[in-house]
Short mmCIF file of C-alpha atoms and ligand atoms in Angstrom, two decimals:
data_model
loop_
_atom_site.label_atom_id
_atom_site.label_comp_id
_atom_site.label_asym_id
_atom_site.label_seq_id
_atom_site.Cartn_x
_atom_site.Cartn_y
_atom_site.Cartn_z
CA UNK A 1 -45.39 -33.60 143.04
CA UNK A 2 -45.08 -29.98 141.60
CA UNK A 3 -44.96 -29.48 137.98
CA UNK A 4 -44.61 -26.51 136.18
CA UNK A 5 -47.08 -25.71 133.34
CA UNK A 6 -45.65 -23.28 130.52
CA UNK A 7 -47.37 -22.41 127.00
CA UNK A 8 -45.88 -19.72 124.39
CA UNK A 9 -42.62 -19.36 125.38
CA UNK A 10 -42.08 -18.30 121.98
CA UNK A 11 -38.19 -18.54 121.90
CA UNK A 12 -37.77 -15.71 124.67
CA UNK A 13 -35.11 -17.53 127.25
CA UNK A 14 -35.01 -14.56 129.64
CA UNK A 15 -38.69 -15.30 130.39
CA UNK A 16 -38.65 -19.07 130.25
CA UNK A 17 -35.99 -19.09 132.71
CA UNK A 18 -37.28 -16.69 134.98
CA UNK A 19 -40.26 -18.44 135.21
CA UNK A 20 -38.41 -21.45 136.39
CA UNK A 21 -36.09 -19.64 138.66
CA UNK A 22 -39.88 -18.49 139.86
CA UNK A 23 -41.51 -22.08 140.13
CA UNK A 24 -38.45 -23.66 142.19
CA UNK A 25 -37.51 -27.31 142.49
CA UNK A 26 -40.22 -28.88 140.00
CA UNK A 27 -40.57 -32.52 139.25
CA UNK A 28 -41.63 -31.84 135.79
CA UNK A 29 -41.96 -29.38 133.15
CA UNK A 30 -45.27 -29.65 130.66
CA UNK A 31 -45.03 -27.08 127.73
CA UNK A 32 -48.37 -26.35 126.02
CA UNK A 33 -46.71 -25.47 122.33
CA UNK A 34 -44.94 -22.20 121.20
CA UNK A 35 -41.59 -22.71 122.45
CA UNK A 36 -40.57 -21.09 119.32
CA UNK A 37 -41.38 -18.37 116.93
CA UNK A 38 -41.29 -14.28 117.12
CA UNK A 39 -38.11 -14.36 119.54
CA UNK A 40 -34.73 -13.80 119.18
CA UNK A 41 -33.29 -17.54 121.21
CA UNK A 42 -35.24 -20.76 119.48
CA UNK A 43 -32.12 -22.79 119.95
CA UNK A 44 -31.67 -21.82 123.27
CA UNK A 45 -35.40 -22.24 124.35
CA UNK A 46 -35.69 -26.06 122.58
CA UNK A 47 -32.12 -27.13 124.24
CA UNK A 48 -33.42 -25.54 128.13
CA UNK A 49 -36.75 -27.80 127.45
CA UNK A 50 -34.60 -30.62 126.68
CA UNK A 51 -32.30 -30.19 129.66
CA UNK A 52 -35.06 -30.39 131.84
CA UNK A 53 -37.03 -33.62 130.36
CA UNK A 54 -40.37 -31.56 129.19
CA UNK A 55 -43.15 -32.90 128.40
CA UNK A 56 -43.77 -30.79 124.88
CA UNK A 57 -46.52 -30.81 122.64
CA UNK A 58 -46.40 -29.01 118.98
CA UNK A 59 -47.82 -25.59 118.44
CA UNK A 60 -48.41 -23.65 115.12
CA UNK A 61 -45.20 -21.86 115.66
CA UNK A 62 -43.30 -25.58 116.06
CA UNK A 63 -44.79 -26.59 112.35
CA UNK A 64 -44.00 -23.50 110.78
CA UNK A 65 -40.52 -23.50 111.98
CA UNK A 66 -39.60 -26.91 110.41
CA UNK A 67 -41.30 -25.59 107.15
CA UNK A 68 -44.00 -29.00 108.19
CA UNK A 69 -47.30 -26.13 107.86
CA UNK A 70 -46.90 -22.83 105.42
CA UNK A 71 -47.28 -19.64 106.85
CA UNK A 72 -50.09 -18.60 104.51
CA UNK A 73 -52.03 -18.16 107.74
CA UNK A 74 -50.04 -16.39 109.50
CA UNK A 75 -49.55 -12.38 109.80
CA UNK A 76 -46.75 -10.90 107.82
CA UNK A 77 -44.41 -10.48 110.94
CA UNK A 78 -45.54 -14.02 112.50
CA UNK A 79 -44.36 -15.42 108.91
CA UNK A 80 -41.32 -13.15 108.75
CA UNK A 81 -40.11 -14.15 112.13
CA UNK A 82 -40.86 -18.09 111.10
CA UNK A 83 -39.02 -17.88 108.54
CA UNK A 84 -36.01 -16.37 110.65
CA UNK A 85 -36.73 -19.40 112.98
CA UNK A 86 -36.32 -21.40 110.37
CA UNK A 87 -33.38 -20.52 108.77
CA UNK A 88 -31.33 -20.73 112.47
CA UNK A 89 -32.80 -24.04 113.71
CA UNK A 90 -30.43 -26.78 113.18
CA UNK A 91 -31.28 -29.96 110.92
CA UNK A 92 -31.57 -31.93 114.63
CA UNK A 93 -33.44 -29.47 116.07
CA UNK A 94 -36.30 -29.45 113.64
CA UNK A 95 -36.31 -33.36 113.36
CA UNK A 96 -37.00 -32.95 117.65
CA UNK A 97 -39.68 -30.17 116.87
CA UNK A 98 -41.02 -32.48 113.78
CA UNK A 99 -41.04 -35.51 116.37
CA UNK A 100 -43.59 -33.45 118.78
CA UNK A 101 -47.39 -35.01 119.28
CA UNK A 102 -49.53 -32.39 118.78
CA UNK A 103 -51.92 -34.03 121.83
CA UNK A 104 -49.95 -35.56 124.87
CA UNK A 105 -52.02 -37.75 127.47
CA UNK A 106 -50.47 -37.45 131.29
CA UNK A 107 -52.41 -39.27 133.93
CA UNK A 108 -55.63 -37.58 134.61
CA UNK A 109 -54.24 -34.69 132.28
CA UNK A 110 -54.50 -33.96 128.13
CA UNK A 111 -52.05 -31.18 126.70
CA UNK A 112 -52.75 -29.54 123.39
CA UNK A 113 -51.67 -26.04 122.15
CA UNK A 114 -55.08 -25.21 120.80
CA UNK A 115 -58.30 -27.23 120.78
CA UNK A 116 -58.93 -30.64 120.38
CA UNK A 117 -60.87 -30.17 117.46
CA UNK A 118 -58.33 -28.61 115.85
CA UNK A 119 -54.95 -29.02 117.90
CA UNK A 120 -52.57 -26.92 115.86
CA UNK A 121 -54.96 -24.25 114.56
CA UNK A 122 -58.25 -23.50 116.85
CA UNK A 123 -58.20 -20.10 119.38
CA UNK A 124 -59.97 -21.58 122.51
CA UNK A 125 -61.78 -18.45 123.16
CA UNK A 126 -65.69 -18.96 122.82
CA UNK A 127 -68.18 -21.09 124.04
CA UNK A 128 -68.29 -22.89 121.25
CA UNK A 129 -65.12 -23.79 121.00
CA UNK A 130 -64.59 -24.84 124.58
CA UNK A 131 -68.01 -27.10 124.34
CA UNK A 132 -66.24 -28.17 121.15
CA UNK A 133 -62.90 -29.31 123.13
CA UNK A 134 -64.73 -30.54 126.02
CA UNK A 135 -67.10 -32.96 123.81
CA UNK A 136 -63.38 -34.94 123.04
CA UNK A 137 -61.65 -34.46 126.10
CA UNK A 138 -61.37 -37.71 127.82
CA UNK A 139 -59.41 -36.92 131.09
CA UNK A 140 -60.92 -34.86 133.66
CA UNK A 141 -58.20 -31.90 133.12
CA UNK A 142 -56.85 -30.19 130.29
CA UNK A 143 -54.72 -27.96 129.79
CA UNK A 144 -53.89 -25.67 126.35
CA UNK A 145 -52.13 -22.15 125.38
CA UNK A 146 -52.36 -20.53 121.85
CA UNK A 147 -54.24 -17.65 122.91
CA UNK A 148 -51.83 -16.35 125.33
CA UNK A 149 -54.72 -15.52 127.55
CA UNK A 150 -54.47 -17.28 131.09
CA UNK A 151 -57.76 -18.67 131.28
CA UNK A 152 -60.06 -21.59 133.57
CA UNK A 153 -62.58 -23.52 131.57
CA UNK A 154 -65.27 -24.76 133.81
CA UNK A 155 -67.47 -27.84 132.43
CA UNK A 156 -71.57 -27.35 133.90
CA UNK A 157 -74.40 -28.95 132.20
CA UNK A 158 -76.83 -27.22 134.05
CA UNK A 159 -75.55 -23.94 132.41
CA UNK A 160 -77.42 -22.83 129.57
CA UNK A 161 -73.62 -22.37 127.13
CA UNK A 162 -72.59 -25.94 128.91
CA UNK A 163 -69.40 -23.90 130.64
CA UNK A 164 -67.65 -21.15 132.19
CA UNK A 165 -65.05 -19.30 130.67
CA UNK A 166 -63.08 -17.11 133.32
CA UNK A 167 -59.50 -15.02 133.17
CA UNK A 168 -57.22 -16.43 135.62
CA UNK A 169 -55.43 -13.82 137.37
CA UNK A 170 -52.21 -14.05 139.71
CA UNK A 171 -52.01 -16.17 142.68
CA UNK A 172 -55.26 -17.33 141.51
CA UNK A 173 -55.93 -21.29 142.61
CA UNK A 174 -57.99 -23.91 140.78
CA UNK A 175 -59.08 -26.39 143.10
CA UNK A 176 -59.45 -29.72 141.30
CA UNK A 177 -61.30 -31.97 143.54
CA UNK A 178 -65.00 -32.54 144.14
CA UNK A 179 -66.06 -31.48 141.16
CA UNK A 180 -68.82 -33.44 138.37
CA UNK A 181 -67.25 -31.37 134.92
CA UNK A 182 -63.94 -31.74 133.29
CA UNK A 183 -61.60 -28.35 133.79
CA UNK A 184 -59.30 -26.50 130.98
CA UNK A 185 -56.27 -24.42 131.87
CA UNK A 186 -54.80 -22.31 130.14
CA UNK A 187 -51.79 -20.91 132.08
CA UNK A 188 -51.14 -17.93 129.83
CA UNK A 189 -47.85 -17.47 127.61
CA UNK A 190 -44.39 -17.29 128.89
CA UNK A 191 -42.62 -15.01 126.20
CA UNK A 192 -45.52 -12.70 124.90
CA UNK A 193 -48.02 -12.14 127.10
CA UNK A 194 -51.44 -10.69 125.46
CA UNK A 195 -53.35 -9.89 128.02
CA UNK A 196 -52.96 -6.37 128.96
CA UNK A 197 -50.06 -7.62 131.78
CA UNK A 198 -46.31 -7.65 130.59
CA UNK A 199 -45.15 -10.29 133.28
CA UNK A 200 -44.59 -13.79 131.90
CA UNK A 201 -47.68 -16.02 133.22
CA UNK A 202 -47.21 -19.78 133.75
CA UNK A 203 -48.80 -22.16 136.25
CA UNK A 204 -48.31 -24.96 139.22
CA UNK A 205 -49.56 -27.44 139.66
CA UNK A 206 -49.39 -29.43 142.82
CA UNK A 207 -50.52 -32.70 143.36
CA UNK A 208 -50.88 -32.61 147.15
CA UNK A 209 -52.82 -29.66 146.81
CA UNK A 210 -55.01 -31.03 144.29
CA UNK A 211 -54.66 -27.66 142.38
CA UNK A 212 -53.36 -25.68 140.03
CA UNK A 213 -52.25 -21.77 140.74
CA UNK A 214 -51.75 -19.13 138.45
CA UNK A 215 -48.54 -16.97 138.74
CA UNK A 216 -47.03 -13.75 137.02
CA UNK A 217 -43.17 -12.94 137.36
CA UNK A 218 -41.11 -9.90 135.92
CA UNK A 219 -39.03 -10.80 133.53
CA UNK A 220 -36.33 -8.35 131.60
CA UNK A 221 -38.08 -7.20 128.91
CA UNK A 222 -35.31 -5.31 127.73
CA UNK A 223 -33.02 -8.33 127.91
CA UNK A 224 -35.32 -9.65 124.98
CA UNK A 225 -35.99 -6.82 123.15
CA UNK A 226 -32.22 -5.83 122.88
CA UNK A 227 -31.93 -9.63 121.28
CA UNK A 228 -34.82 -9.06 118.57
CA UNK A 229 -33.27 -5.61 117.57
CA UNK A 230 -29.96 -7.17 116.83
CA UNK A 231 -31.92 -9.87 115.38
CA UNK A 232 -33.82 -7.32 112.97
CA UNK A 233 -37.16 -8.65 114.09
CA UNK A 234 -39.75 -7.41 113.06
CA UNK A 235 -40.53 -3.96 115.19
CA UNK A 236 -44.06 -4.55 116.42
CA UNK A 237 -42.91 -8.31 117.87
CA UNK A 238 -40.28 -6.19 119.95
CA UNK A 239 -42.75 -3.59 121.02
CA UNK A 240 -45.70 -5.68 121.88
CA UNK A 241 -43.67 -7.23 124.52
CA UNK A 242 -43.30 -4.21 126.58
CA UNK A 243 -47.28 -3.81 126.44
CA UNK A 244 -48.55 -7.51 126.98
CA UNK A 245 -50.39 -7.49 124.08
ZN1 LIG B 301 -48.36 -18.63 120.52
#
């Protein structure tokens, strides 16, 4: 079985279908949370998920754009751009984004956009956080997004922090056998990349492999951008694309 693992698509449909014109004939499609908010095609991105049966779990993004969280938390142009979300989703649409666990449970898998402490909210960038998530993770994989960051979380007692935290870069495989800790993945966001690298990042994983591989594919940026500017998005959420951050 192949599935393909997507977090953050954040309503950009060029990427989110490159990506799957990238992954080929999947069996399944798990999204980590994000599909919407900051770009220009929610409606698009929710109805493509759909199509294809996903697995979806609720991000921040999700909850703000059904008006379900405030956007007191968020930056002025992640608020602006929910509230743009908001005002285009459909009355069905946000009663399927309302609908959304915010912690899924797939065989030997849990999905969650941020921590388990804190599903919604929590960055899963420190130590302390990942020894957090790990304490309540009850499957021996996990996999999350939010920080847009691809990223391996390796469980080891006899480390003094309790874990590893490494980047994931492309073509990069996690082998998931033969090992005593539990494993977080996070396969990096589809529609606005933060890490320094512009490609969409999303990840495989295959069960006869026993493993889950990291992959980057160009998407047209442009494409997207040309869609926020019409949209009158805010500037820096059409910029930021172009430099992965
Ligand atoms: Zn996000």
């Amino acid at each position: 079985m192949r599935i393909a693992i997507v977090a953050d698509i954040h309503a950009n449909l060029t990427a989110l279908d490159t990506v799957l014109r990238h992954a080929g004939v999947v069996d399944a499609v798990w999204s980590l949370g994000d599909s919407v908010g900051y770009g220009p095609q929610p409606g698009q991105c929710i109805a493509r998920l759909r199509e294809l049966g996903a697995l979806m779990v609720a991000g921040n993004h999700e909850r703000a754009a059904t008006g379900a969280i405030s956007t007191e938390d968020f930056n002025p142009d992640a608020a602006a751009a929910a509230q743009w979300t908001k005002a285009r989703l459909t009355l069905e649409e946000r009663a399927f984004l309302d609908s959304l666990p915010e912690v899924a449970l797939e065989g030997e898998f849990t999905l969650v956009h941020g921590t388990l402490r804190d599903p919604i909210w929590e960055y899963l960038y420190s130590y302390e956080a990942a020894i957090g998530h790990l304490a309540l993770q009850e499957t021996p994989f996990g996999l999350f997004g939010h920080t847009h960051v691809p990223t391996l979380v390796v469980e080891d007692e006899h480390l003094p922090r309790g874990c590893e935290l490494l980047r994931l870069q492309d073509g990069e495989k996690v082998d998931l056998g033969g090992r005593g800790g539990k494993l977080v993945v996070n396969p990096g966001s589809v529609g606005q990349p933060r890490d320094g690298d512009r490609r969409s990042s999303y990840a495989l994983y295959d069960s006869q492999e026993n493993a889950i591989t990291l992959h980057r594919a160009e998407y047209e940026i442009g494409a997207t951008q040309k869609l926020m500017e019409e949209a009158r998005l805010p500037g820096w959420l059409i910029k930021r694309l172009a430099e992965g951050r």
